[in-house]
XYZ file of C-alpha atoms in Angstrom:
466
model
C 0.055 -0.008 0.145
C 1.027 3.785 -0.412
C 2.737 5.244 2.310
C 0.624 8.730 2.654
C 0.898 10.610 5.826
C -2.632 9.057 7.511
C -2.228 5.507 6.607
C -1.248 3.533 9.730
C 2.188 2.135 10.307
C 0.841 -1.282 10.556
C -1.877 -1.243 7.576
C -4.171 -4.609 7.741
C -7.346 -5.130 6.542
C -10.028 -5.992 8.679
C -12.761 -7.897 7.321
C -14.916 -9.178 10.255
C -17.549 -6.449 9.867
C -18.109 -8.452 6.471
C -18.135 -11.855 8.243
C -14.989 -13.229 6.650
C -12.686 -13.761 9.217
C -10.679 -15.961 6.941
C -9.409 -13.017 4.834
C -8.099 -11.489 7.840
C -5.832 -14.172 8.741
C -4.138 -14.346 5.792
C -4.190 -10.888 4.824
C -0.618 -9.284 4.907
C 0.647 -6.500 6.852
C 0.915 -3.204 4.690
C -0.734 -4.894 1.705
C -3.652 -4.751 -0.381
C -5.752 -7.965 0.052
C -6.777 -9.312 -3.249
C -8.212 -12.829 -2.948
C -9.378 -13.760 -6.385
C -7.188 -14.352 -9.607
C -9.390 -11.661 -11.411
C -7.562 -8.994 -9.515
C -4.517 -10.082 -11.581
C -5.965 -11.430 -14.623
C -8.474 -8.298 -14.967
C -5.839 -6.395 -15.991
C -5.285 -5.309 -19.283
C -1.948 -4.915 -21.555
C -0.885 -4.458 -25.183
C 0.437 -7.113 -26.674
C 2.192 -6.842 -30.210
C 2.887 -10.077 -32.629
C 5.879 -9.769 -34.908
C 5.721 -11.475 -38.080
C 9.238 -13.309 -38.725
C 10.562 -14.182 -42.494
C 11.818 -17.739 -40.837
C 12.260 -19.447 -37.764
C 16.076 -17.871 -37.289
C 14.490 -14.790 -37.500
C 11.976 -15.387 -35.002
C 14.395 -16.831 -32.357
C 16.520 -13.459 -32.966
C 13.472 -10.854 -32.424
C 12.738 -13.360 -29.121
C 15.894 -12.723 -27.801
C 16.884 -9.583 -28.604
C 13.163 -7.974 -27.492
C 13.955 -9.815 -24.117
C 16.075 -7.370 -22.529
C 13.438 -4.763 -23.566
C 10.866 -6.100 -21.433
C 11.779 -4.669 -18.208
C 12.239 -1.150 -19.838
C 8.759 -1.105 -21.504
C 6.291 -3.410 -19.251
C 2.846 -4.298 -19.894
C -1.032 -3.510 -18.911
C -3.254 -1.130 -17.163
C -6.910 -1.883 -15.508
C -7.290 0.308 -12.162
C -9.268 -1.437 -9.696
C -11.305 0.916 -7.509
C -13.600 0.083 -4.597
C -15.805 -3.101 -5.154
C -16.207 -2.311 -8.794
C -13.500 -1.991 -11.968
C -13.057 1.068 -14.103
C -13.597 0.449 -17.984
C -10.525 -0.516 -20.005
C -7.732 1.798 -20.813
C -5.370 0.339 -23.611
C -1.780 1.042 -22.223
C 1.094 -0.085 -23.919
C 4.269 0.124 -21.408
C 7.522 -1.210 -21.221
C 7.296 -1.862 -17.872
C 9.069 1.228 -16.494
C 8.259 3.590 -19.150
C 4.671 2.535 -20.092
C 3.763 2.280 -15.828
C -0.041 2.474 -15.599
C -1.043 0.491 -12.744
C -0.960 2.238 -9.349
C -4.483 1.517 -7.998
C -5.842 -2.045 -6.832
C -9.174 -2.437 -4.500
C -10.067 1.148 -3.859
C -6.669 1.890 -2.690
C -3.580 3.518 -3.850
C -0.770 0.780 -4.189
C 3.014 1.477 -4.018
C 3.730 -0.241 -7.252
C 3.246 1.456 -10.365
C 3.060 -2.000 -13.070
C 0.524 -4.831 -13.153
C 3.157 -7.357 -13.788
C 3.915 -8.449 -10.145
C 0.234 -8.316 -9.323
C -0.641 -10.866 -12.025
C 2.047 -13.052 -11.339
C 0.907 -13.541 -8.119
C -2.712 -13.948 -8.959
C -2.021 -16.775 -11.168
C 1.030 -18.747 -9.051
C -0.534 -21.935 -8.614
C 2.940 -23.744 -7.379
C 2.526 -25.704 -4.581
C 4.835 -25.498 -1.539
C 7.048 -28.519 -2.818
C 7.131 -26.654 -6.089
C 8.164 -23.574 -4.255
C 10.975 -25.141 -2.489
C 9.452 -24.670 0.866
C 8.767 -28.462 1.540
C 10.837 -31.639 0.198
C 9.781 -32.876 -3.244
C 7.339 -35.828 -2.587
C 4.102 -35.467 -4.358
C 5.168 -33.272 -7.145
C 8.058 -33.574 -9.627
C 9.857 -29.976 -10.065
C 11.036 -27.075 -7.863
C 9.520 -24.290 -10.209
C 11.570 -20.565 -9.555
C 8.900 -18.649 -11.175
C 5.303 -18.311 -11.583
C 3.482 -19.344 -14.667
C 3.046 -15.524 -15.364
C 6.623 -14.163 -15.443
C 9.712 -13.201 -17.479
C 11.363 -15.605 -19.943
C 13.868 -18.363 -18.395
C 15.969 -19.069 -21.616
C 17.028 -17.532 -24.930
C 16.529 -19.472 -28.083
C 19.188 -18.371 -30.503
C 22.789 -19.590 -30.899
C 24.004 -16.039 -29.955
C 21.866 -16.206 -26.961
C 22.995 -19.303 -25.619
C 25.842 -18.043 -23.543
C 23.542 -15.405 -21.911
C 21.275 -18.320 -20.416
C 22.757 -18.040 -17.022
C 20.095 -19.300 -14.743
C 19.417 -23.144 -14.393
C 16.566 -24.070 -16.450
C 13.982 -26.425 -14.915
C 12.618 -28.694 -17.723
C 10.901 -32.364 -18.339
C 13.352 -34.331 -18.968
C 11.645 -37.226 -20.606
C 10.286 -34.688 -23.161
C 13.363 -32.926 -23.682
C 14.891 -36.154 -24.859
C 12.084 -37.209 -27.094
C 12.446 -34.006 -28.776
C 16.161 -34.388 -29.330
C 15.514 -37.713 -30.907
C 12.926 -36.171 -33.126
C 15.239 -33.493 -34.352
C 14.632 -30.329 -32.184
C 17.681 -28.700 -31.578
C 18.934 -28.173 -27.715
C 17.668 -24.732 -27.261
C 14.323 -25.136 -28.582
C 13.729 -28.682 -26.649
C 14.421 -27.134 -23.561
C 12.089 -24.598 -24.100
C 9.199 -26.738 -24.685
C 10.144 -29.041 -22.440
C 10.398 -26.184 -19.843
C 6.895 -25.550 -20.857
C 5.647 -28.564 -19.725
C 6.453 -28.849 -16.386
C 3.182 -27.037 -15.533
C 0.003 -28.309 -16.121
C -2.642 -26.154 -18.214
C -5.306 -24.356 -16.114
C -8.242 -24.409 -18.824
C -9.874 -27.043 -20.985
C -12.781 -26.463 -23.261
C -14.960 -29.753 -23.832
C -15.492 -28.741 -27.546
C -11.770 -28.954 -28.018
C -10.517 -32.145 -26.570
C -11.298 -34.216 -29.422
C -9.296 -32.913 -32.330
C -6.836 -34.081 -35.129
C -3.256 -33.184 -33.933
C -1.972 -32.846 -37.574
C -4.834 -30.520 -38.354
C -4.924 -28.379 -35.535
C -2.752 -26.981 -32.689
C -5.380 -25.804 -30.166
C -4.542 -28.371 -27.757
C -1.141 -26.724 -27.447
C -0.019 -24.224 -29.779
C 3.208 -25.766 -30.528
C 2.830 -26.960 -34.012
C 6.426 -29.031 -34.017
C 5.376 -31.421 -31.356
C 2.494 -32.394 -33.234
C 3.715 -32.699 -36.805
C 6.845 -34.848 -35.045
C 4.182 -37.564 -34.201
C 5.569 -37.700 -30.577
C 2.965 -40.018 -28.977
C 3.554 -38.874 -24.902
C 3.436 -35.450 -25.843
C 0.050 -35.578 -27.686
C -1.267 -37.321 -24.906
C -0.587 -34.525 -22.440
C -1.333 -31.700 -25.023
C -4.924 -32.069 -24.721
C -4.453 -29.141 -22.366
C -3.655 -25.919 -23.777
C -0.099 -25.629 -22.321
C 1.507 -22.509 -24.215
C -1.374 -20.362 -23.681
C -1.299 -20.833 -19.892
C 2.202 -20.115 -19.671
C 2.205 -16.034 -19.654
C 5.645 -14.882 -19.851
C 6.948 -11.399 -21.233
C 7.949 -13.212 -24.796
C 6.002 -15.955 -26.507
C 7.282 -17.610 -29.710
C 4.626 -18.735 -31.937
C 5.012 -21.215 -34.487
C 2.850 -21.440 -37.693
C -0.419 -22.978 -37.280
C -1.436 -25.695 -39.890
C -2.945 -24.888 -43.021
C -2.486 -21.500 -43.073
C -0.490 -18.653 -44.795
C 0.910 -17.688 -41.005
C 4.474 -17.820 -40.419
C 6.745 -17.755 -37.493
C 5.630 -15.176 -35.106
C 7.038 -13.495 -31.915
C 4.773 -11.903 -29.133
C 5.948 -8.834 -27.268
C 3.812 -9.136 -23.979
C 5.259 -6.936 -21.447
C 3.644 -3.271 -22.274
C 0.854 -1.556 -20.477
C -2.376 0.095 -21.892
C -1.836 3.682 -21.824
C -5.330 6.076 -21.702
C -5.041 7.485 -25.255
C -4.930 6.349 -28.744
C -2.076 8.465 -29.073
C 0.027 7.219 -26.464
C -0.722 3.586 -27.449
C 0.152 4.227 -30.977
C 3.062 5.853 -29.924
C 4.662 3.191 -27.790
C 3.531 0.251 -30.569
C 4.808 2.176 -33.820
C 8.277 2.549 -31.226
C 8.458 -0.920 -30.719
C 7.956 -1.858 -34.232
C 10.655 0.359 -35.524
C 13.006 -0.866 -33.088
C 12.541 -4.516 -34.502
C 13.312 -3.045 -37.686
C 16.601 -1.335 -36.360
C 17.549 -4.616 -34.425
C 17.506 -6.489 -37.488
C 18.750 -3.930 -39.989
C 21.926 -2.789 -37.967
C 22.234 -6.662 -36.402
C 22.421 -4.973 -33.032
C 23.024 -7.140 -30.120
C 21.053 -6.256 -26.889
C 21.486 -9.493 -25.103
C 22.694 -9.436 -21.299
C 22.278 -12.521 -19.117
C 18.874 -13.962 -18.052
C 19.600 -13.206 -14.515
C 20.405 -9.615 -15.180
C 16.554 -9.304 -16.832
C 15.323 -10.850 -13.927
C 17.046 -8.190 -11.761
C 15.845 -5.545 -14.117
C 11.922 -6.785 -13.964
C 11.791 -6.524 -9.884
C 13.173 -3.103 -10.357
C 10.791 -1.625 -13.007
C 7.564 -2.569 -10.988
C 8.750 -0.137 -8.147
C 7.179 3.435 -7.587
C 8.371 5.998 -9.655
C 11.113 3.845 -11.499
C 11.427 5.379 -14.656
C 12.938 8.348 -12.782
C 14.663 6.517 -9.674
C 15.876 3.419 -10.840
C 18.694 1.957 -13.022
C 18.593 -1.186 -15.013
C 21.290 -3.324 -16.674
C 21.522 -2.777 -20.572
C 24.103 -3.215 -23.150
C 26.424 -0.655 -24.364
C 28.484 -2.686 -26.572
C 25.769 -3.307 -29.105
C 27.738 -4.082 -31.946
C 29.627 -7.051 -30.675
C 29.089 -10.359 -29.708
C 31.210 -10.414 -26.745
C 30.131 -11.791 -23.257
C 31.723 -10.055 -21.021
C 30.688 -7.670 -17.776
C 32.520 -4.624 -19.551
C 29.567 -4.916 -22.545
C 26.871 -3.959 -19.863
C 26.214 -1.355 -17.219
C 23.487 0.216 -15.286
C 21.661 2.709 -17.091
C 18.474 4.958 -16.249
C 15.686 4.987 -18.681
C 16.699 8.227 -19.871
C 20.052 7.302 -20.916
C 18.625 3.674 -22.638
C 16.254 5.782 -24.551
C 17.670 9.012 -25.262
C 21.433 7.897 -25.035
C 24.375 9.116 -22.729
C 27.105 10.843 -24.396
C 30.303 8.730 -25.414
C 28.782 5.873 -23.691
C 25.240 4.642 -25.430
C 23.845 6.003 -28.751
C 20.216 5.552 -27.494
C 17.327 3.782 -28.462
C 15.380 6.753 -29.977
C 18.745 8.347 -31.746
C 18.888 4.696 -33.339
C 15.653 4.650 -34.789
C 16.173 8.006 -36.191
C 19.282 7.080 -37.796
C 17.195 4.230 -39.348
C 14.515 6.543 -40.454
C 17.250 9.032 -42.087
C 17.667 6.145 -44.494
C 13.867 5.334 -45.332
C 11.760 6.530 -47.692
C 9.056 8.144 -45.534
C 6.537 10.933 -46.514
C 6.381 14.121 -44.859
C 3.096 13.718 -42.983
C 4.123 10.198 -41.644
C 7.362 11.569 -40.892
C 6.029 14.145 -38.785
C 3.317 11.869 -36.934
C 6.309 9.320 -36.143
C 8.477 12.378 -34.636
C 5.499 13.105 -32.181
C 5.310 9.444 -31.151
C 8.967 9.524 -30.512
C 8.926 12.818 -28.968
C 6.196 11.392 -26.451
C 8.867 8.893 -25.766
C 11.554 10.748 -25.341
C 9.883 13.030 -22.506
C 8.410 10.318 -20.766
C 11.913 8.759 -20.329
C 13.297 11.948 -19.186
C 10.741 12.641 -16.994
C 9.535 15.960 -18.746
C 6.358 14.292 -18.983
C 4.478 11.816 -15.988
C 4.043 8.406 -16.857
C 0.173 7.459 -16.650
C 0.880 6.081 -13.023
C 2.439 9.211 -11.675
C -0.358 11.209 -13.485
C -3.250 8.708 -11.863
C -1.458 8.827 -8.432
C -0.947 12.843 -8.525
C -4.517 13.206 -9.441
C -5.869 11.199 -6.588
C -3.924 12.807 -4.068
C -4.602 16.543 -5.113
C -8.343 15.536 -5.135
C -10.107 17.639 -2.405
C -11.867 14.650 -0.928
C -8.677 12.482 -0.463
C -7.587 12.204 3.017
C -4.195 11.294 2.578
C -5.056 7.532 3.438
C -4.471 5.624 0.537
C -8.317 5.302 -0.283
C -9.927 6.042 -3.428
C -13.451 7.079 -2.716
C -16.721 6.428 -5.030
C -16.123 10.311 -5.420
C -12.531 10.291 -6.612
C -13.117 7.284 -8.677
C -15.787 9.057 -10.450
C -14.296 12.354 -11.017
C -10.928 10.753 -12.410
C -12.799 8.484 -14.772
C -14.564 11.807 -15.834
C -11.403 13.658 -16.073
C -10.004 10.675 -18.120
C -12.968 10.201 -20.623
C -12.822 14.160 -21.344
C -9.013 13.781 -22.081
C -9.694 10.625 -24.165
C -12.541 12.797 -26.102
C -10.231 15.602 -26.593
C -12.385 17.734 -24.545
C -9.684 18.728 -22.741
C -5.741 18.863 -22.747
C -3.284 17.246 -20.355
C 0.304 18.421 -21.101
C 1.970 16.994 -17.945
C 0.869 13.584 -19.411
C 1.009 13.933 -23.298
C 2.765 17.097 -24.193
C 1.434 19.391 -26.565
C 0.767 17.986 -29.788
C -1.016 14.553 -29.676
C -2.659 14.545 -33.164
C -1.363 12.240 -36.136
C -1.052 13.987 -39.630
C -1.017 10.394 -40.939
C -3.995 10.045 -43.591
C -6.088 6.819 -44.272
C -5.005 7.418 -47.950
C -1.791 6.939 -49.348
C 0.064 10.166 -50.560
C -0.303 10.360 -54.578
C 3.836 10.547 -54.982
C 4.105 7.345 -53.015
C 1.033 5.423 -54.788
C 2.654 6.461 -58.061
C 6.121 5.236 -57.028
C 4.740 1.880 -56.109
C 2.720 1.480 -59.470
C 5.669 1.929 -61.519
C 7.726 -0.215 -59.199
C 4.692 -3.141 -59.567
C 5.197 -2.507 -63.476
C 8.641 -1.695 -63.982
C 8.194 1.373 -65.476
């Protein structure tokens, strides 16, 4: 819970008046009590799926985007009192897009949704958590099923897999015997250390050679690994919610190898969401075109995820990031701790900055004036959020509540505060009022639905070889 001046030194919710002594017994000191997975899985996020030209490019994107996940984390839904607000889609690379400060009518001391969702669906037993010796269970599992990834998939990333990976050895061996390489085999076998949490009756009986709903991992079915198939009656891939998801092509479809970028938090306005989507898409083009190497050890990514969820992390926290982005050397000298501002905007003589790299890429692209203007507005929003010139969504929401005349500095969001906040958000989204401290001055796009005449003519000439 957020520590304001009227919050008791020992904050603990008392549910006895509601006839629920059980909840009171398990509520932790100085924490907001949330007794159902809906408090986590009710959160929203903005997820981006990228099409790769082949499996190797998909592996590269999966690995190279992983260190960006803590920088950009994902989802926003604010829980107030006994009801929930409407969805506001907000993409956030965790610290940069922080937008989840409220839960169950209280102001929390975290900015991001990630740890809340992770805890809400953490179904590990005490044995799997390592609190008791393994007896009924098979594996000791270090993370919730909703957490950051545990291993890289490309050959370039293999040497950065510095955290022991738990996987089903029997499945791993079967995959190796059927031609799957070590890195991919251990990734799949790692997914199988958990059971699925959902099963749809109409999906139980399917032809695994024609449909991948059972598992969403095509290679397992196409290789006809019988023991895997018998266990894939539950959808394994879709109930392992990680920061990145590696998505193989579905059968009987033109869809190819894909990678899903999952950490971002939904913002309040379309302009903010478009800015973060555009920025992330351009980063993938920069990574592939310049053959950048952003890899850092998995253990450092885990550290960054923890730091990214702290209040005001975009201003006060530092994150491990690679500054030698053109070499394949694995050394402590290739990575340092940077602020979000330094990662996004650059640090003189040490790291160029992600936005300057994007601008360098755009300078060599044939982009029409209106589109270029729109992209620059998006990038300015990203840069100003990173530098602290503009507030993150979480910081703005917290400020609006704490300055409300009905707020009593007790971390409680009353129905009136909730209503007034939603009214103001609606007015901002509807462009009835401006909010320069959150969005800056220019929040409109100059891009139109029609292709500029010059571009259309050039494309027509290219198609006809004129």
